[in-house]
PDB file of C-alpha atoms in Angstrom:
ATOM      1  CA  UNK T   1     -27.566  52.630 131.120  1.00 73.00           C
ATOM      2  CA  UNK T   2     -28.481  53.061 134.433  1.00 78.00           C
ATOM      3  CA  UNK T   3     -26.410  52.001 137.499  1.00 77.00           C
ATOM      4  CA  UNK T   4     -29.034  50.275 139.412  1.00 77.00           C
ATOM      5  CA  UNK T   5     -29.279  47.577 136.390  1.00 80.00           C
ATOM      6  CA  UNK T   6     -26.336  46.577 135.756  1.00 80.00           C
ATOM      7  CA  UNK T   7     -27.866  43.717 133.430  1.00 82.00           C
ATOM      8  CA  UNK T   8     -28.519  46.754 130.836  1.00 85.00           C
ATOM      9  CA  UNK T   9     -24.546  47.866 130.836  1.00 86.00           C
ATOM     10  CA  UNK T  10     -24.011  47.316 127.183  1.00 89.00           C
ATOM     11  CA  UNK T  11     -27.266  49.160 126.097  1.00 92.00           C
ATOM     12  CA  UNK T  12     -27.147  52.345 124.261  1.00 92.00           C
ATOM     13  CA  UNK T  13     -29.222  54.308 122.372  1.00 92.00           C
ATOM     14  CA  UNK T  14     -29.646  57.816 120.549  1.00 91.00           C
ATOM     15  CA  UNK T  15     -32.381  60.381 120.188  1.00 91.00           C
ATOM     16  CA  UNK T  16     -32.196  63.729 117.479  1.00 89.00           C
ATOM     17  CA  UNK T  17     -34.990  65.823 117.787  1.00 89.00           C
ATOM     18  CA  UNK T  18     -36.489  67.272 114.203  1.00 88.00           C
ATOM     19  CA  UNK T  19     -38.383  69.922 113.817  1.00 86.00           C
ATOM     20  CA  UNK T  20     -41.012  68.886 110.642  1.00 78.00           C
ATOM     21  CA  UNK T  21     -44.512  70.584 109.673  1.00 80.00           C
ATOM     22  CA  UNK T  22     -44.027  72.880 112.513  1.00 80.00           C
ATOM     23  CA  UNK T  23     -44.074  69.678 114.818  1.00 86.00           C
ATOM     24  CA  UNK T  24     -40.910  68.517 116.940  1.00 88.00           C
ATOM     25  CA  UNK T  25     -40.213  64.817 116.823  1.00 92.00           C
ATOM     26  CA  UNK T  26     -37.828  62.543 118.264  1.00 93.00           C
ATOM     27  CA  UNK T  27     -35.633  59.221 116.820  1.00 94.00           C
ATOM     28  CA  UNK T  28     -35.004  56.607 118.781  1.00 95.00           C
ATOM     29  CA  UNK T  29     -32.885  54.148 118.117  1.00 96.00           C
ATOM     30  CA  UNK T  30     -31.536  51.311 120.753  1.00 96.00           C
ATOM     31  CA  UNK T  31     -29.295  49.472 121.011  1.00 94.00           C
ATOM     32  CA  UNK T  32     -30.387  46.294 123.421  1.00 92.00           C
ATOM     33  CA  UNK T  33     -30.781  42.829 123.071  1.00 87.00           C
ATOM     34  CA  UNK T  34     -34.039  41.402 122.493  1.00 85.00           C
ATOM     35  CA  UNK T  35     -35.863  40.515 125.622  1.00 89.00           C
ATOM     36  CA  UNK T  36     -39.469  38.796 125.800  1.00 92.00           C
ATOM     37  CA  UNK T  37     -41.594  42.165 126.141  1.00 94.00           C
ATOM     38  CA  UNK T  38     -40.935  45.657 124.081  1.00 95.00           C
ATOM     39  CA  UNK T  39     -39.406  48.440 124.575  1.00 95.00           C
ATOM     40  CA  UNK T  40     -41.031  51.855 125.225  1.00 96.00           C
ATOM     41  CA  UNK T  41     -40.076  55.872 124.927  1.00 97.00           C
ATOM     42  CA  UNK T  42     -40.943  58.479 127.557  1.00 96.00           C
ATOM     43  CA  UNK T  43     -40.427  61.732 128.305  1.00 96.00           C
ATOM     44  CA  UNK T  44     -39.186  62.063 131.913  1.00 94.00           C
ATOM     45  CA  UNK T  45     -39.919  65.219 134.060  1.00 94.00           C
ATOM     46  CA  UNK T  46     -37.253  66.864 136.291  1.00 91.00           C
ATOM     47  CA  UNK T  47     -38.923  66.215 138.986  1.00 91.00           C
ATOM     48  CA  UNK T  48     -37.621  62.071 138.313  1.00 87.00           C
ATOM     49  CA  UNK T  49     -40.901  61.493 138.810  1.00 89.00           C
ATOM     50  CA  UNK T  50     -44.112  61.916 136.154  1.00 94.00           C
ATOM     51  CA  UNK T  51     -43.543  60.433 132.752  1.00 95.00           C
ATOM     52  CA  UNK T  52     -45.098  61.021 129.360  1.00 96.00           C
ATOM     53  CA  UNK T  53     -45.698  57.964 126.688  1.00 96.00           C
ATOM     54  CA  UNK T  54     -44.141  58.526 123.817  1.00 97.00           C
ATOM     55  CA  UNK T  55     -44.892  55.012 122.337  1.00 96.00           C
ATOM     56  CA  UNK T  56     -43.351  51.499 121.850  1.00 96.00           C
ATOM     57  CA  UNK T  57     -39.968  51.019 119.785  1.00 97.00           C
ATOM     58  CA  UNK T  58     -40.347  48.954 116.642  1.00 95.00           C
ATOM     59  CA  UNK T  59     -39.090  45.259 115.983  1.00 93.00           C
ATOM     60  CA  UNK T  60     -35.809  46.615 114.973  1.00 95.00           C
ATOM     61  CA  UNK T  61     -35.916  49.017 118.217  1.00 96.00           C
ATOM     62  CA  UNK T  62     -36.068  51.809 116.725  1.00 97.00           C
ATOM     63  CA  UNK T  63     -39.295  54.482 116.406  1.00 97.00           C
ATOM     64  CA  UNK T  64     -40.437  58.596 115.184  1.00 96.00           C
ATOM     65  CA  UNK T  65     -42.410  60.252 117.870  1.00 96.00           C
ATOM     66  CA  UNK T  66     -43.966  63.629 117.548  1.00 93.00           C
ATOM     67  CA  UNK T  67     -43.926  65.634 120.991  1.00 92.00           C
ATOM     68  CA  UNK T  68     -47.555  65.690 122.588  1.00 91.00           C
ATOM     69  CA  UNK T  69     -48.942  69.366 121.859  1.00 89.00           C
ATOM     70  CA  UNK T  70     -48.408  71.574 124.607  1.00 89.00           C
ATOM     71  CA  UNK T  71     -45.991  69.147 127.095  1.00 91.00           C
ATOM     72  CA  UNK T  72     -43.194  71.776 127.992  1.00 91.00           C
ATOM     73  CA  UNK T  73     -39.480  70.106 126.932  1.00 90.00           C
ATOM     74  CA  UNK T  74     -37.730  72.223 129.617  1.00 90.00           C
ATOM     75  CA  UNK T  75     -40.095  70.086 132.284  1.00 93.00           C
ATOM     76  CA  UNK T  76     -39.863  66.895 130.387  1.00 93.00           C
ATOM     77  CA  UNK T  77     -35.860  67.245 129.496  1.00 92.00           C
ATOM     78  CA  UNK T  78     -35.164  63.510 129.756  1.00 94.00           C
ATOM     79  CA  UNK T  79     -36.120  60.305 128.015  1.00 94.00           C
ATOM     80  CA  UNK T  80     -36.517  57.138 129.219  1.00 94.00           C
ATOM     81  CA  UNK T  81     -36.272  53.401 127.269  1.00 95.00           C
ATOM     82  CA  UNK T  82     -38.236  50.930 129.266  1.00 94.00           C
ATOM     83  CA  UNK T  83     -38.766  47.119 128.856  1.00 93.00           C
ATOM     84  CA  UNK T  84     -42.117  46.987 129.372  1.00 94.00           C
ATOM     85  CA  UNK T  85     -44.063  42.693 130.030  1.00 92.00           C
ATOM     86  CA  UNK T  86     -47.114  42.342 127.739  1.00 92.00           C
ATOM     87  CA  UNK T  87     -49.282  42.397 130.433  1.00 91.00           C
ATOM     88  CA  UNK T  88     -51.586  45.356 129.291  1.00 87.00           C
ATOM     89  CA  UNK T  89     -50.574  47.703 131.930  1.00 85.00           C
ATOM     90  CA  UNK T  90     -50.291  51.240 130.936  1.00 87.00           C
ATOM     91  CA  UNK T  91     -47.419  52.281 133.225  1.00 89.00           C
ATOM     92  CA  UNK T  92     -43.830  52.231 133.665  1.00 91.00           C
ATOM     93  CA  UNK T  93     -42.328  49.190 133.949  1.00 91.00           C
ATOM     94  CA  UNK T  94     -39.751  50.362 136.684  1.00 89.00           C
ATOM     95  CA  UNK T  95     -37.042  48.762 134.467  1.00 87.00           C
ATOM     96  CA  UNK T  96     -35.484  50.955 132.628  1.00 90.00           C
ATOM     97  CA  UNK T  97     -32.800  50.162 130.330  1.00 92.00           C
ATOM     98  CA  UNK T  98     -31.432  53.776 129.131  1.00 93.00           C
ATOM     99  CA  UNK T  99     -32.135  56.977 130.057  1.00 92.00           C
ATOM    100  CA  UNK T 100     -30.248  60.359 128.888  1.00 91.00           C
ATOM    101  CA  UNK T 101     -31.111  64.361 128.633  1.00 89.00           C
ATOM    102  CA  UNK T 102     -32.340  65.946 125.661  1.00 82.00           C
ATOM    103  CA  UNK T 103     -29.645  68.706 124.283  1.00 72.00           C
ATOM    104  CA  UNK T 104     -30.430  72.587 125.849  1.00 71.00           C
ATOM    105  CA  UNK T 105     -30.880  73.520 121.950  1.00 66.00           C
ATOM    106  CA  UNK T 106     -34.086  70.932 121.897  1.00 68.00           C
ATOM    107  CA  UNK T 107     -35.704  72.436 124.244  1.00 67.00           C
ATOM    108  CA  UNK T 108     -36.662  75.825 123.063  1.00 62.00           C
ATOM    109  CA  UNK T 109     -38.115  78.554 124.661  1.00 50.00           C
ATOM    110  CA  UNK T 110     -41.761  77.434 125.627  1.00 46.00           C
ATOM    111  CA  UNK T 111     -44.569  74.235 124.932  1.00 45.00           C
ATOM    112  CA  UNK T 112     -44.380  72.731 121.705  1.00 43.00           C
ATOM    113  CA  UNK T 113     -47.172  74.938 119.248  1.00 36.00           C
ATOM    114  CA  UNK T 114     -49.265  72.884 118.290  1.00 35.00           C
ATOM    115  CA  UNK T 115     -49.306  73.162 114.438  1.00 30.00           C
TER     116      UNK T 115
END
């Protein structure tokens, strides 16, 4: 959780990155209360600034995402959980409920290949 939403401090979540059919993806799971809205996965840059969809987390908050060919993990190092209103906008929410680093070891030496 992050400090600046302090309604969020129990949250938690995990992410292990796989490496399957020559394609990495990533296993969310949260931990959160359910909240009118849904909950949605993003890559965050290190610049704290662009972000990268991954998708919405499941009924049971938890989802499989396969890294976008070509998005460089040693750029996009971070993931985000949002609660996102259905509201049909595309973009971050600005609410974020967790947020963590992925592990040096996920992030390889280059982009993803696509396979």
């Amino acid at each position: 959780p992050l400090p600046q939403f302090p309604q969020w401090q129990d949250a938690a979540g995990t992410a292990v990155m796989r490496t399957a059919a020559s394609r990495q993806q990533l296993t969310v799971t949260l931990r959160a209360p359910a909240r009118p809205g849904f909950y949605e996965v993003w890559l965050l840059a290190t610049n704290g600034v662009s972000m990268i969809s991954l998708g919405d987390l499941g009924a049971d908050h938890t989802g499989t995402f396969t890294m976008p060919p070509g998005v460089d993990l040693r750029d996009y190092s971070r993931i985000d959980i949002s609660l996102q209103s259905f509201n049909g906008s595309t973009q971050h929410s600005k609410a974020s409920v967790v947020r963590g680093s992925l592990p040096a070891t996920a992030l390889g030496d280059g982009p993803v290949a696509e396979g």
